[in-house]
XYZ file of C-alpha atoms in Angstrom:
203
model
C 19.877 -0.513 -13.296
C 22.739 1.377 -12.217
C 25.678 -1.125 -13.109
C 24.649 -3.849 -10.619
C 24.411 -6.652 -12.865
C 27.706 -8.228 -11.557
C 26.544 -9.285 -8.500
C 23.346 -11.828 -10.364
C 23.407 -14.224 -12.938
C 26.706 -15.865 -11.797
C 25.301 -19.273 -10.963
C 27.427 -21.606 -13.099
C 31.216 -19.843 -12.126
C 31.199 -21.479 -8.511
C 34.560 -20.201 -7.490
C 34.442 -23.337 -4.415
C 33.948 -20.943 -2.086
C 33.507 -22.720 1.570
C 32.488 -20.724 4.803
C 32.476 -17.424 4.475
C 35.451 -15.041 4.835
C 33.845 -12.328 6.962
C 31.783 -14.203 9.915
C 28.815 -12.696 11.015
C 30.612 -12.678 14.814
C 33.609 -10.904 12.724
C 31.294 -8.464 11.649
C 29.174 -7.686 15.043
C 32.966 -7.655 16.809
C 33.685 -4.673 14.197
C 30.391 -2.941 15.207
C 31.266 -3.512 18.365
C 34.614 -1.828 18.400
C 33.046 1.073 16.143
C 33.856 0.648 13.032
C 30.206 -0.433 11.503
C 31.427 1.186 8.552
C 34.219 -1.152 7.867
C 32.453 -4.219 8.866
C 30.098 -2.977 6.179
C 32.359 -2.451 3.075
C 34.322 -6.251 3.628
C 30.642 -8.013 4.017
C 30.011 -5.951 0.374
C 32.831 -7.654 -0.671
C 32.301 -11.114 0.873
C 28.667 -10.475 -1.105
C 30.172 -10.024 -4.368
C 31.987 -13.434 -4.016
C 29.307 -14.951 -2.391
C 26.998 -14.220 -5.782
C 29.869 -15.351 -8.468
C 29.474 -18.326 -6.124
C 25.428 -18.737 -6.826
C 25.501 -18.833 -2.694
C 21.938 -16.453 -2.826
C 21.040 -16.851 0.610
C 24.439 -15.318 1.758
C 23.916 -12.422 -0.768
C 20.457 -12.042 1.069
C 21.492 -12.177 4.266
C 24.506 -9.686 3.461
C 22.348 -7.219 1.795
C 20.226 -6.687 5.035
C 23.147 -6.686 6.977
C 24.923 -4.027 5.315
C 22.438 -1.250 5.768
C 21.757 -2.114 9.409
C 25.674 -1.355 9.807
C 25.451 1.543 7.416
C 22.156 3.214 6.644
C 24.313 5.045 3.991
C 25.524 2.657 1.716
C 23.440 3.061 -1.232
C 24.527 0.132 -3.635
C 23.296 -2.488 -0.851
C 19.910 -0.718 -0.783
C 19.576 -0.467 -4.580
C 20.701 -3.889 -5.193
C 19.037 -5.517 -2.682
C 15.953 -3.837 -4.765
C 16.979 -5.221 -8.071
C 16.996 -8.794 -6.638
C 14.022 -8.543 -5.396
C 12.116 -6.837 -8.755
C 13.419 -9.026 -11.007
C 14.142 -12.576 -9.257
C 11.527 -12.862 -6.528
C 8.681 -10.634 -8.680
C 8.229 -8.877 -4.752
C 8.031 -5.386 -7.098
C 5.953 -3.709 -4.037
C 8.719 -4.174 -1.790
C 11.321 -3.258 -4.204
C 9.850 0.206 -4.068
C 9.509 0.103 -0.232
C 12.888 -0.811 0.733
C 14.459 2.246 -2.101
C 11.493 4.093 0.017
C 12.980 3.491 3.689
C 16.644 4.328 1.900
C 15.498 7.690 1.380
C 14.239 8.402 4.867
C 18.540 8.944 5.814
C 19.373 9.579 2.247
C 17.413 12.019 0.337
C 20.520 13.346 -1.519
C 21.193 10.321 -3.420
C 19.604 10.988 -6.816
C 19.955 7.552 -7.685
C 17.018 6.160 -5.454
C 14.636 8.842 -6.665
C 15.478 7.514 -10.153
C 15.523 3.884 -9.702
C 11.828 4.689 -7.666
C 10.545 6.257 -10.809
C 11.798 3.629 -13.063
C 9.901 1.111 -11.060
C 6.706 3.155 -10.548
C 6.544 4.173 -14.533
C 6.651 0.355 -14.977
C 6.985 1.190 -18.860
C 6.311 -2.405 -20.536
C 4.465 -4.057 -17.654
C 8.574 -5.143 -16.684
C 7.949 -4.582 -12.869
C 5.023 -5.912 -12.381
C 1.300 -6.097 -12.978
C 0.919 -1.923 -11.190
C 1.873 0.900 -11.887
C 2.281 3.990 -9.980
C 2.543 6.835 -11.983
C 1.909 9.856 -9.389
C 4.451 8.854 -7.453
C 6.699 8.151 -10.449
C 6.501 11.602 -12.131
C 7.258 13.337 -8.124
C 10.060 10.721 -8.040
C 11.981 12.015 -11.922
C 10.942 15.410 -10.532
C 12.913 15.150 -7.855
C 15.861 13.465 -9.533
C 16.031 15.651 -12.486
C 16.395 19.095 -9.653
C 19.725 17.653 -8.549
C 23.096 18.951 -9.442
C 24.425 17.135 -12.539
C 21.272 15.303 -13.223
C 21.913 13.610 -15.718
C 19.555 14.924 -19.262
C 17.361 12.204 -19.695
C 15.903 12.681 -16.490
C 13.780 15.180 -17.698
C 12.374 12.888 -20.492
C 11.758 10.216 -17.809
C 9.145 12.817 -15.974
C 7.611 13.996 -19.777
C 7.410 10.274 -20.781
C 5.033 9.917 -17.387
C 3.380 12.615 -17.847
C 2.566 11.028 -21.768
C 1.362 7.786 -19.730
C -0.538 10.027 -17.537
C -2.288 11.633 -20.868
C -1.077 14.451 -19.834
C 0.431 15.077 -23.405
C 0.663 18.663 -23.778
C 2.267 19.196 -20.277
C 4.818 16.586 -21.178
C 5.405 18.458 -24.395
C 5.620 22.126 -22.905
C 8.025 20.299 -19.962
C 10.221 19.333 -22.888
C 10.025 22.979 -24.445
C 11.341 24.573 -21.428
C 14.094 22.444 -21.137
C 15.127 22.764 -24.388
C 15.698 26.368 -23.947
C 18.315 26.041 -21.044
C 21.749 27.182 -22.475
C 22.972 24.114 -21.245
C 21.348 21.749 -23.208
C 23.698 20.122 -26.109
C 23.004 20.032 -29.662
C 22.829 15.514 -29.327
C 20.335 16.346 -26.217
C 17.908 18.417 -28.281
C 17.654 16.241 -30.897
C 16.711 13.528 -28.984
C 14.612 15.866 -26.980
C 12.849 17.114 -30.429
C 12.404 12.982 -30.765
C 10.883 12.797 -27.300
C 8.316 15.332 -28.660
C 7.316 13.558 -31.511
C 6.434 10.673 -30.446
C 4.260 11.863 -27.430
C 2.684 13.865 -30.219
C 2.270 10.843 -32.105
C 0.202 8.855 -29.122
C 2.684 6.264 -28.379
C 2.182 4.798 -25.332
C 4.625 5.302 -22.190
């Protein structure tokens, strides 16, 4: 989940944190003056010792601040997400706020992934749906960036196993495997992937 486990789970290290640093009036003055981009990056950090502080409803209200004063900054919106898939079980709008991210960010590979992740619901870990359509377009998407990292690729094959769609998952995996590109430690886990959607496992 892309590293963002430092801002949850901090609940017993109460650092006595009082009011907060950055005031909301501080931070509409900022907009204000044009610099909504500033104003955006100190309430980030404000949020991050606002959650070692178990203060949630200022980590709330800061996370829907921050991409009203920046549409662009991706960690609020993915965040933001995380808290709300796995503490308040609202998985639906998890997906539709990483959704309304992408409408001024569809370079950021990150929110096609995290979407997939999500919509794959492998497990049953995001709730009682899944969404697998829209979770093999979402790897699909991620795995065509630059620099993509290789187990995107396996992400879309291992939905395409959920989907039953075994031997397309398989021949996906066959292609890739062909790329000069592809390390020696990537195609044996690649050669893994194969086997077990082969083997029926479930995805």
């Amino acid at each position: 989940h892309h590293g963002h486990d430092h801002a949850h789970d901090h609940a017993g290290h109460a650092h006595g944190i009082g009011d907060p640093t950055v005031s909301p009036g501080f931070v509409i003055l900022l907009r204000q003056l044009g610099f909504a981009e500033l104003a955006a990056n100190l309430l980030w950090i404000q949020m991050d010792a606002d959650s070692h502080a178990g203060l949630w409803h200022r980590v709330t209200y800061a996370l829907e601040l921050i991409p009203v004063l920046d549409p662009t900054f991706i960690d609020a919106f993915l965040l933001r997400a995380y808290l709300l898939d796995e503490y308040e079980n609202r998985h639906a709008e998890a997906v539709q706020l990483l959704e309304k991210a992408l409408k001024q960010n569809q370079h950021r590979m990150e929110l096609w992934q995290q979407i997939g992740i999500y919509c794959l619901n492998h497990g049953g870990r995001h709730g009682p749906t899944r969404d697998l359509p829209k979770a093999l377009d979402a790897f699909y998407k991620a795995s065509n960036f630059a620099g993509a990292p290789p187990y995107m690729i396996r992400m879309a094959a291992a939905t395409l196993a959920a989907m039953e769609r075994r031997d397309e998952a398989v021949q996906l995996l066959r292609q890739v495997m062909s790329l000069p590109e592809r390390t020696e430690d990537q195609l044996q886990i690649d050669r893994l992937m194969i086997s077990r959607i082969l083997s029926g496992e479930k995805f």
